[in-house]
């Protein structure tokens, strides 16, 4: 082959435009020992590519890498077993997660029933006793009730303190004046 043609094939190879036959020809060419100095830098590349690309089949013939993978899969159905195992593992993990979620929901419902059992809300004229749905409303109502209770307890304390102060004043005129001040 002419040197121009070899250079064209090398250029075509680096552009990714060679056919398998052209690549095999380049591999065969670069296995030779008497290669022009200008192409020595490519020799190890094409020799290595040739070594990687060829494997031996049962009958000893050279086979391309893609063909060897196909032959391997035909001879070894083990990859099917591995895929089945992976699918079973994913299914098992999914079942565990679904079971854990279901169990958690039951646990939450049980806790709500213990804490708020018998509670309900009337919305638009309909009774709703689904504790999961009305939990936030129940908690807001309880928080509001606690605030009211604190205010009432605080007001009771103030009223009691005012009575104690008034009861300890002996002067009736002063007592009346302080009562009026407290009413304002």
mmCIF file with all atom_site columns, C-alpha atoms in Angstrom:
data_model
loop_
_atom_site.group_PDB
_atom_site.id
_atom_site.type_symbol
_atom_site.label_atom_id
_atom_site.label_alt_id
_atom_site.label_comp_id
_atom_site.label_asym_id
_atom_site.label_entity_id
_atom_site.label_seq_id
_atom_site.pdbx_PDB_ins_code
_atom_site.Cartn_x
_atom_site.Cartn_y
_atom_site.Cartn_z
_atom_site.occupancy
_atom_site.B_iso_or_equiv
_atom_site.pdbx_formal_charge
_atom_site.auth_seq_id
_atom_site.auth_comp_id
_atom_site.auth_asym_id
_atom_site.auth_atom_id
_atom_site.pdbx_PDB_model_num
ATOM 1   C CA . UNK A 1 1   ? 0.000   0.000   0.000   1.00 0.00 ? 1   UNK A CA 1
ATOM 2   C CA . UNK A 1 2   ? 1.178   3.507   -0.700  1.00 0.00 ? 2   UNK A CA 1
ATOM 3   C CA . UNK A 1 3   ? 2.226   5.793   2.124   1.00 0.00 ? 3   UNK A CA 1
ATOM 4   C CA . UNK A 1 4   ? -0.444  8.345   1.142   1.00 0.00 ? 4   UNK A CA 1
ATOM 5   C CA . UNK A 1 5   ? -3.132  5.704   1.627   1.00 0.00 ? 5   UNK A CA 1
ATOM 6   C CA . UNK A 1 6   ? -1.728  4.720   5.059   1.00 0.00 ? 6   UNK A CA 1
ATOM 7   C CA . UNK A 1 7   ? -1.693  8.351   6.179   1.00 0.00 ? 7   UNK A CA 1
ATOM 8   C CA . UNK A 1 8   ? -5.279  8.764   4.946   1.00 0.00 ? 8   UNK A CA 1
ATOM 9   C CA . UNK A 1 9   ? -6.346  5.715   6.984   1.00 0.00 ? 9   UNK A CA 1
ATOM 10  C CA . UNK A 1 10  ? -4.563  7.042   10.091  1.00 0.00 ? 10  UNK A CA 1
ATOM 11  C CA . UNK A 1 11  ? -6.256  10.438  9.699   1.00 0.00 ? 11  UNK A CA 1
ATOM 12  C CA . UNK A 1 12  ? -9.589  8.738   9.071   1.00 0.00 ? 12  UNK A CA 1
ATOM 13  C CA . UNK A 1 13  ? -9.076  6.595   12.222  1.00 0.00 ? 13  UNK A CA 1
ATOM 14  C CA . UNK A 1 14  ? -8.485  9.626   14.444  1.00 0.00 ? 14  UNK A CA 1
ATOM 15  C CA . UNK A 1 15  ? -11.640 11.238  13.060  1.00 0.00 ? 15  UNK A CA 1
ATOM 16  C CA . UNK A 1 16  ? -13.563 8.068   13.958  1.00 0.00 ? 16  UNK A CA 1
ATOM 17  C CA . UNK A 1 17  ? -14.546 7.343   10.362  1.00 0.00 ? 17  UNK A CA 1
ATOM 18  C CA . UNK A 1 18  ? -12.761 4.020   9.659   1.00 0.00 ? 18  UNK A CA 1
ATOM 19  C CA . UNK A 1 19  ? -14.569 0.766   8.992   1.00 0.00 ? 19  UNK A CA 1
ATOM 20  C CA . UNK A 1 20  ? -13.744 -2.433  10.858  1.00 0.00 ? 20  UNK A CA 1
ATOM 21  C CA . UNK A 1 21  ? -11.876 -3.740  7.839   1.00 0.00 ? 21  UNK A CA 1
ATOM 22  C CA . UNK A 1 22  ? -9.752  -0.573  7.641   1.00 0.00 ? 22  UNK A CA 1
ATOM 23  C CA . UNK A 1 23  ? -8.980  -0.785  11.360  1.00 0.00 ? 23  UNK A CA 1
ATOM 24  C CA . UNK A 1 24  ? -7.998  -4.436  10.990  1.00 0.00 ? 24  UNK A CA 1
ATOM 25  C CA . UNK A 1 25  ? -5.743  -3.483  8.098   1.00 0.00 ? 25  UNK A CA 1
ATOM 26  C CA . UNK A 1 26  ? -4.085  -0.769  10.237  1.00 0.00 ? 26  UNK A CA 1
ATOM 27  C CA . UNK A 1 27  ? -3.601  -3.272  13.062  1.00 0.00 ? 27  UNK A CA 1
ATOM 28  C CA . UNK A 1 28  ? -2.019  -5.764  10.647  1.00 0.00 ? 28  UNK A CA 1
ATOM 29  C CA . UNK A 1 29  ? 0.197   -3.068  9.115   1.00 0.00 ? 29  UNK A CA 1
ATOM 30  C CA . UNK A 1 30  ? 1.507   -1.819  12.454  1.00 0.00 ? 30  UNK A CA 1
ATOM 31  C CA . UNK A 1 31  ? 2.404   -5.315  13.684  1.00 0.00 ? 31  UNK A CA 1
ATOM 32  C CA . UNK A 1 32  ? 5.245   -5.338  11.117  1.00 0.00 ? 32  UNK A CA 1
ATOM 33  C CA . UNK A 1 33  ? 8.720   -4.500  12.299  1.00 0.00 ? 33  UNK A CA 1
ATOM 34  C CA . UNK A 1 34  ? 9.852   -2.348  9.386   1.00 0.00 ? 34  UNK A CA 1
ATOM 35  C CA . UNK A 1 35  ? 7.546   0.661   9.721   1.00 0.00 ? 35  UNK A CA 1
ATOM 36  C CA . UNK A 1 36  ? 8.640   4.065   8.458   1.00 0.00 ? 36  UNK A CA 1
ATOM 37  C CA . UNK A 1 37  ? 9.977   6.329   11.223  1.00 0.00 ? 37  UNK A CA 1
ATOM 38  C CA . UNK A 1 38  ? 7.116   8.858   10.756  1.00 0.00 ? 38  UNK A CA 1
ATOM 39  C CA . UNK A 1 39  ? 4.549   6.278   11.919  1.00 0.00 ? 39  UNK A CA 1
ATOM 40  C CA . UNK A 1 40  ? 6.533   4.587   14.735  1.00 0.00 ? 40  UNK A CA 1
ATOM 41  C CA . UNK A 1 41  ? 4.716   6.823   17.227  1.00 0.00 ? 41  UNK A CA 1
ATOM 42  C CA . UNK A 1 42  ? 1.408   5.155   16.193  1.00 0.00 ? 42  UNK A CA 1
ATOM 43  C CA . UNK A 1 43  ? 2.717   1.584   16.273  1.00 0.00 ? 43  UNK A CA 1
ATOM 44  C CA . UNK A 1 44  ? 2.141   0.816   19.948  1.00 0.00 ? 44  UNK A CA 1
ATOM 45  C CA . UNK A 1 45  ? -1.329  2.386   19.778  1.00 0.00 ? 45  UNK A CA 1
ATOM 46  C CA . UNK A 1 46  ? -2.522  0.182   16.913  1.00 0.00 ? 46  UNK A CA 1
ATOM 47  C CA . UNK A 1 47  ? -0.808  -2.936  18.286  1.00 0.00 ? 47  UNK A CA 1
ATOM 48  C CA . UNK A 1 48  ? -2.538  -2.397  21.661  1.00 0.00 ? 48  UNK A CA 1
ATOM 49  C CA . UNK A 1 49  ? -5.900  -1.703  20.039  1.00 0.00 ? 49  UNK A CA 1
ATOM 50  C CA . UNK A 1 50  ? -5.496  -4.909  18.040  1.00 0.00 ? 50  UNK A CA 1
ATOM 51  C CA . UNK A 1 51  ? -4.680  -6.891  21.197  1.00 0.00 ? 51  UNK A CA 1
ATOM 52  C CA . UNK A 1 52  ? -7.660  -5.473  23.069  1.00 0.00 ? 52  UNK A CA 1
ATOM 53  C CA . UNK A 1 53  ? -10.038 -5.900  20.156  1.00 0.00 ? 53  UNK A CA 1
ATOM 54  C CA . UNK A 1 54  ? -9.314  -9.575  19.561  1.00 0.00 ? 54  UNK A CA 1
ATOM 55  C CA . UNK A 1 55  ? -10.103 -12.454 21.834  1.00 0.00 ? 55  UNK A CA 1
ATOM 56  C CA . UNK A 1 56  ? -9.997  -16.164 21.105  1.00 0.00 ? 56  UNK A CA 1
ATOM 57  C CA . UNK A 1 57  ? -13.117 -18.260 20.639  1.00 0.00 ? 57  UNK A CA 1
ATOM 58  C CA . UNK A 1 58  ? -13.311 -21.997 21.418  1.00 0.00 ? 58  UNK A CA 1
ATOM 59  C CA . UNK A 1 59  ? -11.987 -22.908 17.986  1.00 0.00 ? 59  UNK A CA 1
ATOM 60  C CA . UNK A 1 60  ? -8.982  -20.547 18.380  1.00 0.00 ? 60  UNK A CA 1
ATOM 61  C CA . UNK A 1 61  ? -10.040 -17.928 15.860  1.00 0.00 ? 61  UNK A CA 1
ATOM 62  C CA . UNK A 1 62  ? -9.672  -14.252 16.626  1.00 0.00 ? 62  UNK A CA 1
ATOM 63  C CA . UNK A 1 63  ? -12.952 -12.574 17.557  1.00 0.00 ? 63  UNK A CA 1
ATOM 64  C CA . UNK A 1 64  ? -13.808 -8.869  17.964  1.00 0.00 ? 64  UNK A CA 1
ATOM 65  C CA . UNK A 1 65  ? -14.667 -7.670  21.481  1.00 0.00 ? 65  UNK A CA 1
ATOM 66  C CA . UNK A 1 66  ? -18.393 -7.217  20.767  1.00 0.00 ? 66  UNK A CA 1
ATOM 67  C CA . UNK A 1 67  ? -18.626 -10.740 19.376  1.00 0.00 ? 67  UNK A CA 1
ATOM 68  C CA . UNK A 1 68  ? -16.813 -12.147 22.384  1.00 0.00 ? 68  UNK A CA 1
ATOM 69  C CA . UNK A 1 69  ? -19.317 -10.536 24.753  1.00 0.00 ? 69  UNK A CA 1
ATOM 70  C CA . UNK A 1 70  ? -22.185 -12.063 22.774  1.00 0.00 ? 70  UNK A CA 1
ATOM 71  C CA . UNK A 1 71  ? -20.491 -15.490 22.825  1.00 0.00 ? 71  UNK A CA 1
ATOM 72  C CA . UNK A 1 72  ? -19.846 -15.165 26.565  1.00 0.00 ? 72  UNK A CA 1
ATOM 73  C CA . UNK A 1 73  ? -23.499 -14.386 27.261  1.00 0.00 ? 73  UNK A CA 1
ATOM 74  C CA . UNK A 1 74  ? -24.637 -17.305 25.148  1.00 0.00 ? 74  UNK A CA 1
ATOM 75  C CA . UNK A 1 75  ? -22.297 -19.677 26.960  1.00 0.00 ? 75  UNK A CA 1
ATOM 76  C CA . UNK A 1 76  ? -22.912 -18.236 30.419  1.00 0.00 ? 76  UNK A CA 1
ATOM 77  C CA . UNK A 1 77  ? -26.548 -17.566 31.281  1.00 0.00 ? 77  UNK A CA 1
ATOM 78  C CA . UNK A 1 78  ? -25.280 -16.535 34.720  1.00 0.00 ? 78  UNK A CA 1
ATOM 79  C CA . UNK A 1 79  ? -25.857 -12.873 33.870  1.00 0.00 ? 79  UNK A CA 1
ATOM 80  C CA . UNK A 1 80  ? -29.574 -13.702 33.779  1.00 0.00 ? 80  UNK A CA 1
ATOM 81  C CA . UNK A 1 81  ? -29.316 -15.090 37.303  1.00 0.00 ? 81  UNK A CA 1
ATOM 82  C CA . UNK A 1 82  ? -27.522 -11.933 38.462  1.00 0.00 ? 82  UNK A CA 1
ATOM 83  C CA . UNK A 1 83  ? -30.225 -9.738  36.931  1.00 0.00 ? 83  UNK A CA 1
ATOM 84  C CA . UNK A 1 84  ? -32.924 -11.840 38.591  1.00 0.00 ? 84  UNK A CA 1
ATOM 85  C CA . UNK A 1 85  ? -31.171 -11.525 41.933  1.00 0.00 ? 85  UNK A CA 1
ATOM 86  C CA . UNK A 1 86  ? -30.988 -7.759  41.544  1.00 0.00 ? 86  UNK A CA 1
ATOM 87  C CA . UNK A 1 87  ? -34.684 -7.576  40.688  1.00 0.00 ? 87  UNK A CA 1
ATOM 88  C CA . UNK A 1 88  ? -35.542 -9.737  43.700  1.00 0.00 ? 88  UNK A CA 1
ATOM 89  C CA . UNK A 1 89  ? -33.417 -7.544  45.960  1.00 0.00 ? 89  UNK A CA 1
ATOM 90  C CA . UNK A 1 90  ? -35.133 -4.393  44.737  1.00 0.00 ? 90  UNK A CA 1
ATOM 91  C CA . UNK A 1 91  ? -38.528 -6.043  45.241  1.00 0.00 ? 91  UNK A CA 1
ATOM 92  C CA . UNK A 1 92  ? -37.577 -7.149  48.762  1.00 0.00 ? 92  UNK A CA 1
ATOM 93  C CA . UNK A 1 93  ? -36.378 -3.675  49.716  1.00 0.00 ? 93  UNK A CA 1
ATOM 94  C CA . UNK A 1 94  ? -39.577 -2.180  48.301  1.00 0.00 ? 94  UNK A CA 1
ATOM 95  C CA . UNK A 1 95  ? -41.700 -4.576  50.349  1.00 0.00 ? 95  UNK A CA 1
ATOM 96  C CA . UNK A 1 96  ? -39.754 -3.755  53.498  1.00 0.00 ? 96  UNK A CA 1
ATOM 97  C CA . UNK A 1 97  ? -40.257 -0.023  52.923  1.00 0.00 ? 97  UNK A CA 1
ATOM 98  C CA . UNK A 1 98  ? -43.978 -0.462  52.260  1.00 0.00 ? 98  UNK A CA 1
ATOM 99  C CA . UNK A 1 99  ? -44.318 -2.611  55.389  1.00 0.00 ? 99  UNK A CA 1
ATOM 100 C CA . UNK A 1 100 ? -42.411 -0.079  57.493  1.00 0.00 ? 100 UNK A CA 1
ATOM 101 C CA . UNK A 1 101 ? -44.581 2.759   56.194  1.00 0.00 ? 101 UNK A CA 1
ATOM 102 C CA . UNK A 1 102 ? -47.765 0.811   56.907  1.00 0.00 ? 102 UNK A CA 1
ATOM 103 C CA . UNK A 1 103 ? -46.561 -0.067  60.414  1.00 0.00 ? 103 UNK A CA 1
ATOM 104 C CA . UNK A 1 104 ? -45.596 3.558   61.103  1.00 0.00 ? 104 UNK A CA 1
ATOM 105 C CA . UNK A 1 105 ? -49.052 4.759   60.018  1.00 0.00 ? 105 UNK A CA 1
ATOM 106 C CA . UNK A 1 106 ? -50.717 2.215   62.325  1.00 0.00 ? 106 UNK A CA 1
ATOM 107 C CA . UNK A 1 107 ? -48.471 3.341   65.184  1.00 0.00 ? 107 UNK A CA 1
ATOM 108 C CA . UNK A 1 108 ? -49.376 6.995   64.578  1.00 0.00 ? 108 UNK A CA 1
ATOM 109 C CA . UNK A 1 109 ? -53.098 6.178   64.479  1.00 0.00 ? 109 UNK A CA 1
ATOM 110 C CA . UNK A 1 110 ? -52.774 4.246   67.739  1.00 0.00 ? 110 UNK A CA 1
ATOM 111 C CA . UNK A 1 111 ? -50.981 7.139   69.441  1.00 0.00 ? 111 UNK A CA 1
ATOM 112 C CA . UNK A 1 112 ? -53.592 9.613   68.211  1.00 0.00 ? 112 UNK A CA 1
ATOM 113 C CA . UNK A 1 113 ? -56.402 7.366   69.418  1.00 0.00 ? 113 UNK A CA 1
ATOM 114 C CA . UNK A 1 114 ? -54.809 7.188   72.868  1.00 0.00 ? 114 UNK A CA 1
ATOM 115 C CA . UNK A 1 115 ? -54.293 10.936  73.058  1.00 0.00 ? 115 UNK A CA 1
ATOM 116 C CA . UNK A 1 116 ? -57.376 12.314  71.288  1.00 0.00 ? 116 UNK A CA 1
ATOM 117 C CA . UNK A 1 117 ? -59.797 9.367   71.223  1.00 0.00 ? 117 UNK A CA 1
ATOM 118 C CA . UNK A 1 118 ? -63.414 10.480  70.884  1.00 0.00 ? 118 UNK A CA 1
ATOM 119 C CA . UNK A 1 119 ? -62.500 13.884  69.445  1.00 0.00 ? 119 UNK A CA 1
ATOM 120 C CA . UNK A 1 120 ? -64.244 15.147  66.347  1.00 0.00 ? 120 UNK A CA 1
ATOM 121 C CA . UNK A 1 121 ? -64.731 18.301  64.307  1.00 0.00 ? 121 UNK A CA 1
ATOM 122 C CA . UNK A 1 122 ? -67.864 19.478  62.553  1.00 0.00 ? 122 UNK A CA 1
ATOM 123 C CA . UNK A 1 123 ? -67.062 20.992  59.164  1.00 0.00 ? 123 UNK A CA 1
ATOM 124 C CA . UNK A 1 124 ? -69.779 22.221  56.827  1.00 0.00 ? 124 UNK A CA 1
ATOM 125 C CA . UNK A 1 125 ? -72.375 20.407  58.887  1.00 0.00 ? 125 UNK A CA 1
ATOM 126 C CA . UNK A 1 126 ? -70.562 17.055  58.693  1.00 0.00 ? 126 UNK A CA 1
ATOM 127 C CA . UNK A 1 127 ? -68.849 15.242  61.521  1.00 0.00 ? 127 UNK A CA 1
ATOM 128 C CA . UNK A 1 128 ? -65.186 14.373  60.904  1.00 0.00 ? 128 UNK A CA 1
ATOM 129 C CA . UNK A 1 129 ? -63.595 12.022  63.428  1.00 0.00 ? 129 UNK A CA 1
ATOM 130 C CA . UNK A 1 130 ? -60.545 11.022  61.350  1.00 0.00 ? 130 UNK A CA 1
ATOM 131 C CA . UNK A 1 131 ? -57.830 11.865  63.859  1.00 0.00 ? 131 UNK A CA 1
ATOM 132 C CA . UNK A 1 132 ? -55.099 12.065  61.219  1.00 0.00 ? 132 UNK A CA 1
ATOM 133 C CA . UNK A 1 133 ? -57.051 14.783  59.390  1.00 0.00 ? 133 UNK A CA 1
ATOM 134 C CA . UNK A 1 134 ? -58.135 16.786  62.431  1.00 0.00 ? 134 UNK A CA 1
ATOM 135 C CA . UNK A 1 135 ? -54.981 16.442  64.549  1.00 0.00 ? 135 UNK A CA 1
ATOM 136 C CA . UNK A 1 136 ? -53.733 19.971  63.791  1.00 0.00 ? 136 UNK A CA 1
ATOM 137 C CA . UNK A 1 137 ? -57.148 21.483  64.593  1.00 0.00 ? 137 UNK A CA 1
ATOM 138 C CA . UNK A 1 138 ? -57.290 19.600  67.895  1.00 0.00 ? 138 UNK A CA 1
ATOM 139 C CA . UNK A 1 139 ? -53.797 20.765  68.829  1.00 0.00 ? 139 UNK A CA 1
ATOM 140 C CA . UNK A 1 140 ? -54.659 24.405  67.961  1.00 0.00 ? 140 UNK A CA 1
ATOM 141 C CA . UNK A 1 141 ? -57.827 24.195  70.072  1.00 0.00 ? 141 UNK A CA 1
ATOM 142 C CA . UNK A 1 142 ? -55.876 22.770  73.024  1.00 0.00 ? 142 UNK A CA 1
ATOM 143 C CA . UNK A 1 143 ? -53.240 25.520  72.690  1.00 0.00 ? 143 UNK A CA 1
ATOM 144 C CA . UNK A 1 144 ? -55.991 28.188  72.615  1.00 0.00 ? 144 UNK A CA 1
ATOM 145 C CA . UNK A 1 145 ? -57.627 26.647  75.696  1.00 0.00 ? 145 UNK A CA 1
ATOM 146 C CA . UNK A 1 146 ? -54.294 26.675  77.549  1.00 0.00 ? 146 UNK A CA 1
ATOM 147 C CA . UNK A 1 147 ? -53.802 30.368  76.759  1.00 0.00 ? 147 UNK A CA 1
ATOM 148 C CA . UNK A 1 148 ? -57.313 31.194  77.979  1.00 0.00 ? 148 UNK A CA 1
ATOM 149 C CA . UNK A 1 149 ? -56.709 29.204  81.141  1.00 0.00 ? 149 UNK A CA 1
ATOM 150 C CA . UNK A 1 150 ? -53.459 31.078  81.801  1.00 0.00 ? 150 UNK A CA 1
ATOM 151 C CA . UNK A 1 151 ? -55.214 34.414  81.293  1.00 0.00 ? 151 UNK A CA 1
ATOM 152 C CA . UNK A 1 152 ? -58.049 33.416  83.632  1.00 0.00 ? 152 UNK A CA 1
ATOM 153 C CA . UNK A 1 153 ? -55.605 32.207  86.258  1.00 0.00 ? 153 UNK A CA 1
ATOM 154 C CA . UNK A 1 154 ? -53.659 35.464  85.877  1.00 0.00 ? 154 UNK A CA 1
ATOM 155 C CA . UNK A 1 155 ? -56.825 37.566  86.164  1.00 0.00 ? 155 UNK A CA 1
ATOM 156 C CA . UNK A 1 156 ? -57.922 35.599  89.253  1.00 0.00 ? 156 UNK A CA 1
ATOM 157 C CA . UNK A 1 157 ? -54.542 36.315  90.843  1.00 0.00 ? 157 UNK A CA 1
ATOM 158 C CA . UNK A 1 158 ? -54.892 40.032  90.072  1.00 0.00 ? 158 UNK A CA 1
ATOM 159 C CA . UNK A 1 159 ? -58.433 40.147  91.455  1.00 0.00 ? 159 UNK A CA 1
ATOM 160 C CA . UNK A 1 160 ? -57.388 38.343  94.631  1.00 0.00 ? 160 UNK A CA 1
ATOM 161 C CA . UNK A 1 161 ? -54.420 40.672  95.127  1.00 0.00 ? 161 UNK A CA 1
ATOM 162 C CA . UNK A 1 162 ? -56.616 43.745  94.675  1.00 0.00 ? 162 UNK A CA 1
ATOM 163 C CA . UNK A 1 163 ? -59.101 42.422  97.278  1.00 0.00 ? 163 UNK A CA 1
ATOM 164 C CA . UNK A 1 164 ? -56.283 41.779  99.741  1.00 0.00 ? 164 UNK A CA 1
ATOM 165 C CA . UNK A 1 165 ? -54.989 45.339  99.295  1.00 0.00 ? 165 UNK A CA 1
ATOM 166 C CA . UNK A 1 166 ? -58.459 46.864  99.714  1.00 0.00 ? 166 UNK A CA 1
ATOM 167 C CA . UNK A 1 167 ? -59.248 44.718  102.740 1.00 0.00 ? 167 UNK A CA 1
ATOM 168 C CA . UNK A 1 168 ? -56.129 45.899  104.507 1.00 0.00 ? 168 UNK A CA 1
ATOM 169 C CA . UNK A 1 169 ? -57.056 49.589  104.202 1.00 0.00 ? 169 UNK A CA 1
ATOM 170 C CA . UNK A 1 170 ? -58.786 50.850  107.363 1.00 0.00 ? 170 UNK A CA 1
ATOM 171 C CA . UNK A 1 171 ? -59.891 54.278  106.150 1.00 0.00 ? 171 UNK A CA 1
ATOM 172 C CA . UNK A 1 172 ? -63.306 53.921  104.420 1.00 0.00 ? 172 UNK A CA 1
ATOM 173 C CA . UNK A 1 173 ? -62.800 57.043  102.255 1.00 0.00 ? 173 UNK A CA 1
ATOM 174 C CA . UNK A 1 174 ? -59.429 55.841  101.039 1.00 0.00 ? 174 UNK A CA 1
ATOM 175 C CA . UNK A 1 175 ? -60.859 52.353  100.452 1.00 0.00 ? 175 UNK A CA 1
ATOM 176 C CA . UNK A 1 176 ? -63.641 53.798  98.229  1.00 0.00 ? 176 UNK A CA 1
ATOM 177 C CA . UNK A 1 177 ? -61.189 55.967  96.287  1.00 0.00 ? 177 UNK A CA 1
ATOM 178 C CA . UNK A 1 178 ? -58.884 52.975  95.546  1.00 0.00 ? 178 UNK A CA 1
ATOM 179 C CA . UNK A 1 179 ? -61.879 50.842  94.475  1.00 0.00 ? 179 UNK A CA 1
ATOM 180 C CA . UNK A 1 180 ? -62.812 53.539  91.961  1.00 0.00 ? 180 UNK A CA 1
ATOM 181 C CA . UNK A 1 181 ? -59.234 53.679  90.666  1.00 0.00 ? 181 UNK A CA 1
ATOM 182 C CA . UNK A 1 182 ? -59.188 49.916  90.176  1.00 0.00 ? 182 UNK A CA 1
ATOM 183 C CA . UNK A 1 183 ? -62.461 49.953  88.225  1.00 0.00 ? 183 UNK A CA 1
ATOM 184 C CA . UNK A 1 184 ? -60.989 52.288  85.598  1.00 0.00 ? 184 UNK A CA 1
#
